[in-house]
Amino acid sequence: MADFIRFFIPYYFLLFFIVSFLGISVKVAKQIGKNPNVLPRDGSAYALVGLYFKLILLALFAYVMLLLWFPESVFPAFKIQLLESSFFQYTGFFLMMTAFIWVVIAQMQMKDSWRIGIDSEIKTNLITHGLFRFSRNPIFLGMTISLAGFFLIFPTVIALSFLMIGSILMQIQIRLEEEYLIKEHGQMYLAYKKRVKRMLSLY
């Protein structure tokens, strides 16, 4: 199992990045004629959130690469022994694979409205169908579940830190986007907000 984990985790996140960030960015860029990565690079607080996002992604990538290259050093480091069990590992695998599929489907349903950040230049459509009937932020939900699955498969203090910090940053981003969507879509978004929960609505 240890050898499988060693290879699964880095290749999973690499595939996740290629498909869910790079691939969709290229696709949407061709459709709208601009880079969908619209995170600001000024000195604003919002730009700082974007910078932290990039840093946490780089740190995650570095960590899983170290796991691949130096398993004898990384595997035992900062382990939470209480959570080491086959049940949690298989649950983690299921969560990570489900999250990947969930995120890809949500991105496809957004079509050319998908952005990394808030696009103040082009007004995007308010997406309320598909997975957006159950979550106002299915992509962030999928990313959170993916990190939770990672922690269950590889229960270390470092993996838990990625889950906690990543969740906090995503919650900040969600609230910034909500303010923008209220301004752009008004009552339509407020009605949608009242009907569907921020992360998951179960009917």
Tab-separated table of C-alpha atoms in Angstrom:
chain	number	residue	atom	x	y	z
A	1	MET	CA	0.000	0.000	0.000
A	2	ALA	CA	2.840	2.398	0.838
A	3	ASP	CA	4.319	2.099	-2.670
A	4	PHE	CA	0.895	2.707	-4.226
A	5	ILE	CA	0.352	5.796	-2.075
A	6	ARG	CA	3.822	7.056	-2.959
A	7	PHE	CA	2.959	7.102	-6.674
A	8	PHE	CA	-0.789	7.723	-6.538
A	9	ILE	CA	-0.726	10.999	-4.612
A	10	PRO	CA	1.784	12.967	-6.753
A	11	TYR	CA	0.356	11.697	-10.042
A	12	TYR	CA	-3.173	12.459	-8.853
A	13	PHE	CA	-2.385	16.080	-8.037
A	14	LEU	CA	-0.365	16.460	-11.232
A	15	LEU	CA	-3.310	15.177	-13.277
A	16	PHE	CA	-5.694	17.353	-11.257
A	17	PHE	CA	-3.619	20.441	-12.068
A	18	ILE	CA	-3.207	19.607	-15.763
A	19	VAL	CA	-6.893	18.875	-16.336
A	20	SER	CA	-8.652	21.195	-13.895
A	21	PHE	CA	-6.398	24.252	-14.115
A	22	LEU	CA	-4.187	24.168	-17.199
A	23	GLY	CA	-6.527	22.288	-19.538
A	24	ILE	CA	-9.675	24.228	-18.699
A	25	SER	CA	-7.741	27.514	-18.762
A	26	VAL	CA	-6.564	26.876	-22.332
A	27	LYS	CA	-10.065	25.851	-23.403
A	28	VAL	CA	-11.784	28.896	-21.883
A	29	ALA	CA	-9.046	31.268	-23.101
A	30	LYS	CA	-9.786	30.210	-26.682
A	31	GLN	CA	-13.499	30.802	-26.139
A	32	ILE	CA	-13.292	34.254	-24.532
A	33	GLY	CA	-10.062	35.521	-26.099
A	34	LYS	CA	-8.306	36.222	-22.801
A	35	ASN	CA	-6.599	34.485	-19.905
A	36	PRO	CA	-9.268	33.207	-17.460
A	37	ASN	CA	-6.779	33.651	-14.622
A	38	VAL	CA	-7.900	37.074	-13.448
A	39	LEU	CA	-6.445	37.103	-9.948
A	40	PRO	CA	-5.093	40.631	-9.316
A	41	ARG	CA	-1.382	41.302	-8.943
A	42	ASP	CA	-1.579	44.638	-7.173
A	43	GLY	CA	-1.125	45.384	-3.491
A	44	SER	CA	-4.730	44.680	-2.499
A	45	ALA	CA	-5.879	42.204	0.136
A	46	TYR	CA	-7.528	40.186	-2.624
A	47	ALA	CA	-4.212	39.940	-4.467
A	48	LEU	CA	-2.652	38.663	-1.253
A	49	VAL	CA	-5.250	35.879	-1.083
A	50	GLY	CA	-4.346	34.945	-4.664
A	51	LEU	CA	-0.665	34.891	-3.761
A	52	TYR	CA	-1.341	32.615	-0.792
A	53	PHE	CA	-3.283	30.292	-3.091
A	54	LYS	CA	-0.289	30.005	-5.394
A	55	LEU	CA	2.102	29.461	-2.496
A	56	ILE	CA	-0.024	26.703	-0.975
A	57	LEU	CA	-0.222	24.979	-4.374
A	58	LEU	CA	3.558	25.180	-4.768
A	59	ALA	CA	4.056	23.839	-1.251
A	60	LEU	CA	1.628	20.979	-1.910
A	61	PHE	CA	3.405	20.112	-5.157
A	62	ALA	CA	6.788	20.164	-3.417
A	63	TYR	CA	5.507	17.965	-0.590
A	64	VAL	CA	4.054	15.263	-2.825
A	65	MET	CA	7.196	15.272	-4.987
A	66	LEU	CA	9.293	14.722	-1.874
A	67	LEU	CA	6.977	11.844	-1.026
A	68	LEU	CA	7.692	10.357	-4.454
A	69	TRP	CA	11.454	10.875	-4.391
A	70	PHE	CA	12.268	10.390	-0.698
A	71	PRO	CA	9.578	8.073	0.711
A	72	GLU	CA	11.807	6.717	3.472
A	73	SER	CA	12.121	10.214	4.944
A	74	VAL	CA	8.667	11.645	4.211
A	75	PHE	CA	6.414	8.679	5.059
A	76	PRO	CA	7.185	8.531	8.783
A	77	ALA	CA	7.486	12.304	9.303
A	78	PHE	CA	4.724	13.983	11.355
A	79	LYS	CA	2.418	10.963	11.065
A	80	ILE	CA	-0.862	10.887	12.989
A	81	GLN	CA	-0.749	7.242	13.996
A	82	LEU	CA	-4.342	7.150	15.230
A	83	LEU	CA	-5.693	7.620	11.695
A	84	GLU	CA	-3.516	5.024	10.001
A	85	SER	CA	-5.904	2.311	8.842
A	86	SER	CA	-7.026	0.654	5.624
A	87	PHE	CA	-10.553	1.968	6.143
A	88	PHE	CA	-9.432	5.597	6.158
A	89	GLN	CA	-7.092	5.011	3.223
A	90	TYR	CA	-9.788	3.475	1.024
A	91	THR	CA	-12.188	6.227	2.067
A	92	GLY	CA	-9.532	8.766	1.065
A	93	PHE	CA	-9.074	7.141	-2.349
A	94	PHE	CA	-12.815	7.241	-2.932
A	95	LEU	CA	-13.050	10.901	-1.893
A	96	MET	CA	-10.131	11.966	-4.078
A	97	MET	CA	-11.394	10.197	-7.199
A	98	THR	CA	-14.958	11.405	-6.643
A	99	ALA	CA	-13.714	14.964	-6.082
A	100	PHE	CA	-11.706	14.928	-9.313
A	101	ILE	CA	-14.706	13.794	-11.376
A	102	TRP	CA	-16.976	16.261	-9.539
A	103	VAL	CA	-14.665	19.224	-10.255
A	104	VAL	CA	-14.288	18.360	-13.948
A	105	ILE	CA	-18.072	18.051	-14.375
A	106	ALA	CA	-18.632	21.390	-12.581
A	107	GLN	CA	-16.064	23.111	-14.800
A	108	MET	CA	-17.692	21.699	-17.925
A	109	GLN	CA	-21.073	22.962	-16.732
A	110	MET	CA	-19.636	26.460	-16.233
A	111	LYS	CA	-18.445	26.521	-19.862
A	112	ASP	CA	-16.907	29.926	-20.671
A	113	SER	CA	-18.008	31.412	-17.327
A	114	TRP	CA	-15.196	29.599	-15.519
A	115	ARG	CA	-12.526	31.874	-14.063
A	116	ILE	CA	-9.642	31.785	-11.621
A	117	GLY	CA	-10.597	34.843	-9.616
A	118	ILE	CA	-13.190	37.555	-10.185
A	119	ASP	CA	-13.517	38.907	-13.715
A	120	SER	CA	-14.524	42.561	-13.454
A	121	GLU	CA	-14.186	43.134	-17.224
A	122	ILE	CA	-16.526	40.498	-18.668
A	123	LYS	CA	-19.877	39.739	-17.041
A	124	THR	CA	-20.247	35.968	-16.761
A	125	ASN	CA	-23.495	34.022	-16.679
A	126	LEU	CA	-24.900	32.872	-13.349
A	127	ILE	CA	-24.748	29.071	-13.472
A	128	THR	CA	-27.497	27.366	-11.475
A	129	HIS	CA	-27.966	24.032	-13.258
A	130	GLY	CA	-26.237	20.675	-12.911
A	131	LEU	CA	-24.052	20.393	-9.826
A	132	PHE	CA	-24.789	24.039	-9.083
A	133	ARG	CA	-28.269	22.947	-7.997
A	134	PHE	CA	-26.641	21.298	-4.974
A	135	SER	CA	-23.733	23.646	-4.276
A	136	ARG	CA	-23.081	27.300	-5.055
A	137	ASN	CA	-19.373	26.444	-5.127
A	138	PRO	CA	-19.007	22.871	-6.403
A	139	ILE	CA	-15.427	23.406	-7.586
A	140	PHE	CA	-14.245	24.668	-4.206
A	141	LEU	CA	-16.221	21.854	-2.576
A	142	GLY	CA	-14.457	19.317	-4.787
A	143	MET	CA	-11.050	20.801	-4.005
A	144	THR	CA	-11.792	20.665	-0.275
A	145	ILE	CA	-12.922	17.039	-0.516
A	146	SER	CA	-9.781	16.216	-2.485
A	147	LEU	CA	-7.576	17.637	0.276
A	148	ALA	CA	-9.625	15.788	2.891
A	149	GLY	CA	-9.110	12.549	0.979
A	150	PHE	CA	-5.393	13.265	0.772
A	151	PHE	CA	-5.282	13.671	4.538
A	152	LEU	CA	-7.118	10.367	5.092
A	153	ILE	CA	-4.778	8.489	2.766
A	154	PHE	CA	-1.678	10.130	4.187
A	155	PRO	CA	-2.546	11.330	7.716
A	156	THR	CA	0.239	13.712	8.616
A	157	VAL	CA	0.263	17.077	10.334
A	158	ILE	CA	1.474	18.597	7.062
A	159	ALA	CA	-1.419	17.124	5.047
A	160	LEU	CA	-3.821	18.397	7.715
A	161	SER	CA	-2.247	21.851	7.404
A	162	PHE	CA	-2.875	21.853	3.649
A	163	LEU	CA	-6.522	20.949	4.293
A	164	MET	CA	-7.008	23.652	6.927
A	165	ILE	CA	-5.133	26.475	5.173
A	166	GLY	CA	-6.622	25.582	1.788
A	167	SER	CA	-10.142	25.547	3.267
A	168	ILE	CA	-9.642	28.964	4.876
A	169	LEU	CA	-8.362	30.507	1.641
A	170	MET	CA	-11.228	29.007	-0.340
A	171	GLN	CA	-13.786	30.325	2.152
A	172	ILE	CA	-12.299	33.814	1.828
A	173	GLN	CA	-12.410	33.567	-1.970
A	174	ILE	CA	-16.005	32.326	-1.862
A	175	ARG	CA	-17.128	35.335	0.159
A	176	LEU	CA	-15.338	37.756	-2.149
A	177	GLU	CA	-17.058	36.149	-5.125
A	178	GLU	CA	-20.428	36.309	-3.389
A	179	GLU	CA	-20.106	40.075	-2.949
A	180	TYR	CA	-19.295	40.427	-6.641
A	181	LEU	CA	-22.156	38.157	-7.751
A	182	ILE	CA	-24.668	40.121	-5.677
A	183	LYS	CA	-23.576	43.312	-7.433
A	184	GLU	CA	-23.645	41.687	-10.888
A	185	HIS	CA	-26.796	39.562	-10.678
A	186	GLY	CA	-28.791	41.215	-7.893
A	187	GLN	CA	-32.053	39.512	-6.953
A	188	MET	CA	-31.354	36.560	-9.227
A	189	TYR	CA	-28.291	35.637	-7.192
A	190	LEU	CA	-29.965	36.420	-3.865
A	191	ALA	CA	-32.794	34.010	-4.746
A	192	TYR	CA	-30.251	31.382	-5.775
A	193	LYS	CA	-28.289	31.995	-2.578
A	194	LYS	CA	-31.414	31.467	-0.508
A	195	ARG	CA	-32.243	28.233	-2.358
A	196	VAL	CA	-28.795	26.573	-2.479
A	197	LYS	CA	-26.240	26.393	0.318
A	198	ARG	CA	-22.713	27.692	0.002
A	199	MET	CA	-21.063	24.247	-0.065
A	200	LEU	CA	-23.727	21.515	-0.229
A	201	SER	CA	-27.513	21.298	-0.197
A	202	LEU	CA	-29.088	17.900	0.421
A	203	TYR	CA	-32.711	17.566	-0.566
